[in-house]
């Protein structure tokens, strides 16, 4: 078997790479050989499998790939089949599962990995339960099922155990998969970040060359392992013995750093693969991706790049600097990964000037293989790494990134520089929600929910890292400003308000204590102005008084030197966070000897303190859990969508009556109505409602009905309804294919709740002011589904008008709507857009007066499936 680009690559527990794909008739001989090579005793007694009674039954399942009722997946290592997993459907939702693993590959995770992929494939094809018959003595296979993480039951009978596995991926299963992925990824990246041996291919004698610079950094950095160089035209470079090709090396290095011209990269990669090199760092740019990827996959190597600066690790046991940066990376606790080489160099330099260093620096470049997700897995449990900093220009698998980042952020801070996101490509919005769901809004929602601290550049990232170095997190957002220059204190207070912090209302005891310490001309109220005459000892006592106030969560201390002295010496650590501002300092940020972060601008200190407060608030959130919702009829909801797609395979907007059925299936309060085709039916509908009605045009291409004259309100009586219907027919002509007649609803506060689904990020839920206000005021909040209770809190309180809205109306009913809309979008992925606008609040009730839903066919994806990155495969 050749590991083609169509196969999934994935990692085993030891970090080695296997390729997985469906097997077909052409693979029958390989499957027979796999079984034949098992020890005789293993085949039927202690066989590490849940296998069919006879081998020919397993082989018979190889009828054709893609057959939904029976599937066989194979795992290949170096073109050799090392395991196979199969299922045969017993009925509509249950299948019998079988598994066989080569004897020498048992206990390496082959069986578990195959089962994960088989479970994912079966779910996408409608199977909801696996059944297996396992010999009682086959404890290894029973352990595989038990450790998989799925809900399972077992029944022993006459020397066999019947195992039933539910395939719904609950939180326990996803966490088990993530744990296995973390262990496997760390094992595979050891060759990249903790190699025992390195070769630089293209180690030129020219000091101006990249290959020479990389080798020089490795030599000067004191790499602790074996170091080799490949240069067919030199005997030695920088004291390192050269070899003509990789194949002539005395051993197979763990890591090869490739610095040759683009046209030579593929051959070098092939030589490395044949020699047994485990990983590549391809510095070269302009490389043909197809050829290089095929080679890397075929030989089971990991790869950083191409088009990158390289990698470094300051671990004293490794001292690896395989980069061409000018200055050596300093020892520290920040894990830094960037797609941009320029950002990597700039960030490392600014951290070095600040006295902070990196644990590892990885420039992923074009990230054909190793990506930010891999590095999150590496750093999650790495004790040397105290914070993670990312610059990602794109997301290969944002939903997996969100889950990984959330896991890491629970242990240590994760920062991300926002990449420039152009809105120029935003399509013409077909709904109010879609007009909000820009790439930047979606990205920021991802960061916020995952606990990632988002910053707008290298400088801001370094600002935050300086504070995170030793500053405790604040318990809240109440800030006291203490300064010896009144104007700067006012600027600091304004900056706090701008960044969402609050100026704490000092208690009477605090104010009196400050009055006793300060001259009569001072201001003891927040922001506190000590005046220029106080010395550092008095300033220090004022700082302690403020830190002791229960209303104060953090202090910003602003000082300027005067002819009377400099109170900056009185700034000191307290039990609460303290940030210093010294406008006279050189540079934007520095670290004092006591590790307090010091900024030149009050706004910088306030922005950093807001970031710390946001992280503290995120850490206090409970772990996301699915809320129990009553009255959900998923079968009906899916049937409505399936019926529409059966008649319109390309997708489109549901008719109003279909929308009502779909939303009603999830218990959403939606105003019903009657879809009519003629004036007589409209009149009959109005009579049945017994009061005034609204007429809403249902016309091809009609996006915003109110603006286009497609809504008529408060129509009563036969003549008014008839005239209204005829006017719509005249206005829209042949485009009109119906009118939706609804009873008039009570008026109230109007909100918008909507969904727009991104193919990569998933459903984005949006809320804000609705009705006519939604086009006049850009005031909305957004969160990605699935929604936790904390996410719903963000949606309820994240738009500016929320305090006034919910001062007058109970938010409980809106919360329920948001939870139900989020669950609908999560469980019915064909929903491309959804608008509840307006959602009318009257007292404690809500009602969706108008609703629109667009559906589209989707290819089922499993974002949490363990597999290595393929840059050309949708995640």
Short mmCIF file of N, CA and C in Angstrom, two decimals, residues 56 141 163 172 320 326 357 383 400 418 433 456 496 499 512 527 531 546 556 635 688 759 774 808 835 842 872:
data_model
loop_
_atom_site.label_atom_id
_atom_site.label_comp_id
_atom_site.label_asym_id
_atom_site.label_seq_id
_atom_site.Cartn_x
_atom_site.Cartn_y
_atom_site.Cartn_z
N UNK A 56 -12.52 -15.88 6.51
CA UNK A 56 -13.16 -15.56 5.23
C UNK A 56 -14.33 -14.60 5.41
N UNK A 141 -8.46 -7.00 24.67
CA UNK A 141 -9.50 -6.41 23.84
C UNK A 141 -10.58 -5.76 24.70
N UNK A 163 -20.26 -7.21 24.08
CA UNK A 163 -20.00 -5.80 24.39
C UNK A 163 -20.90 -4.94 23.52
N UNK A 172 -16.78 12.63 28.06
CA UNK A 172 -15.78 11.67 28.52
C UNK A 172 -15.01 11.09 27.34
N UNK A 320 18.87 23.44 21.69
CA UNK A 320 18.69 23.36 20.24
C UNK A 320 18.33 24.74 19.69
N UNK A 326 19.31 36.22 14.27
CA UNK A 326 20.60 36.84 14.57
C UNK A 326 21.03 36.58 16.00
N UNK A 357 12.45 34.87 28.28
CA UNK A 357 12.90 33.98 27.21
C UNK A 357 11.85 32.98 26.86
N UNK A 383 6.12 21.39 32.03
CA UNK A 383 6.31 22.20 33.22
C UNK A 383 7.22 23.39 32.96
N UNK A 400 -11.12 22.03 16.75
CA UNK A 400 -10.15 21.31 17.57
C UNK A 400 -9.24 22.29 18.30
N UNK A 418 -3.96 38.72 16.96
CA UNK A 418 -4.96 38.73 15.91
C UNK A 418 -4.30 39.00 14.58
N UNK A 433 -28.20 38.40 10.66
CA UNK A 433 -27.16 37.69 11.40
C UNK A 433 -25.90 37.54 10.56
N UNK A 456 -3.36 42.71 19.80
CA UNK A 456 -3.29 43.30 18.47
C UNK A 456 -1.86 43.64 18.04
N UNK A 496 -8.88 52.98 32.22
CA UNK A 496 -9.53 51.83 32.87
C UNK A 496 -10.98 51.71 32.41
N UNK A 499 -11.33 50.36 28.91
CA UNK A 499 -11.04 48.93 28.74
C UNK A 499 -11.95 48.04 29.58
N UNK A 512 -10.26 57.91 54.95
CA UNK A 512 -9.73 58.53 56.16
C UNK A 512 -8.26 58.18 56.37
N UNK A 527 -9.43 58.55 41.34
CA UNK A 527 -8.00 58.27 41.43
C UNK A 527 -7.32 59.13 42.49
N UNK A 531 -0.05 64.22 45.33
CA UNK A 531 0.72 65.43 45.03
C UNK A 531 2.20 65.06 44.92
N UNK A 546 -4.65 51.16 49.95
CA UNK A 546 -5.55 50.87 48.82
C UNK A 546 -5.70 49.37 48.62
N UNK A 556 -3.12 50.51 39.94
CA UNK A 556 -2.19 51.07 38.96
C UNK A 556 -1.50 52.25 39.63
N UNK A 635 -36.10 14.39 15.66
CA UNK A 635 -36.54 13.64 14.48
C UNK A 635 -37.37 14.51 13.54
N UNK A 688 -60.14 33.29 10.33
CA UNK A 688 -59.89 32.23 11.32
C UNK A 688 -59.14 32.78 12.53
N UNK A 759 -18.24 26.95 7.60
CA UNK A 759 -17.84 25.56 7.34
C UNK A 759 -16.72 25.07 8.25
N UNK A 774 -31.97 47.01 14.42
CA UNK A 774 -30.85 46.14 14.07
C UNK A 774 -30.04 46.68 12.91
N UNK A 808 -35.73 46.17 32.20
CA UNK A 808 -37.18 46.26 32.00
C UNK A 808 -37.82 44.90 31.75
N UNK A 835 -32.60 33.50 11.36
CA UNK A 835 -32.91 34.81 11.93
C UNK A 835 -34.22 34.74 12.69
N UNK A 842 -42.23 40.79 25.93
CA UNK A 842 -43.35 41.45 26.61
C UNK A 842 -43.44 40.86 28.01
N UNK A 872 -4.69 20.50 2.33
CA UNK A 872 -5.68 20.61 1.25
C UNK A 872 -6.96 19.87 1.54
#
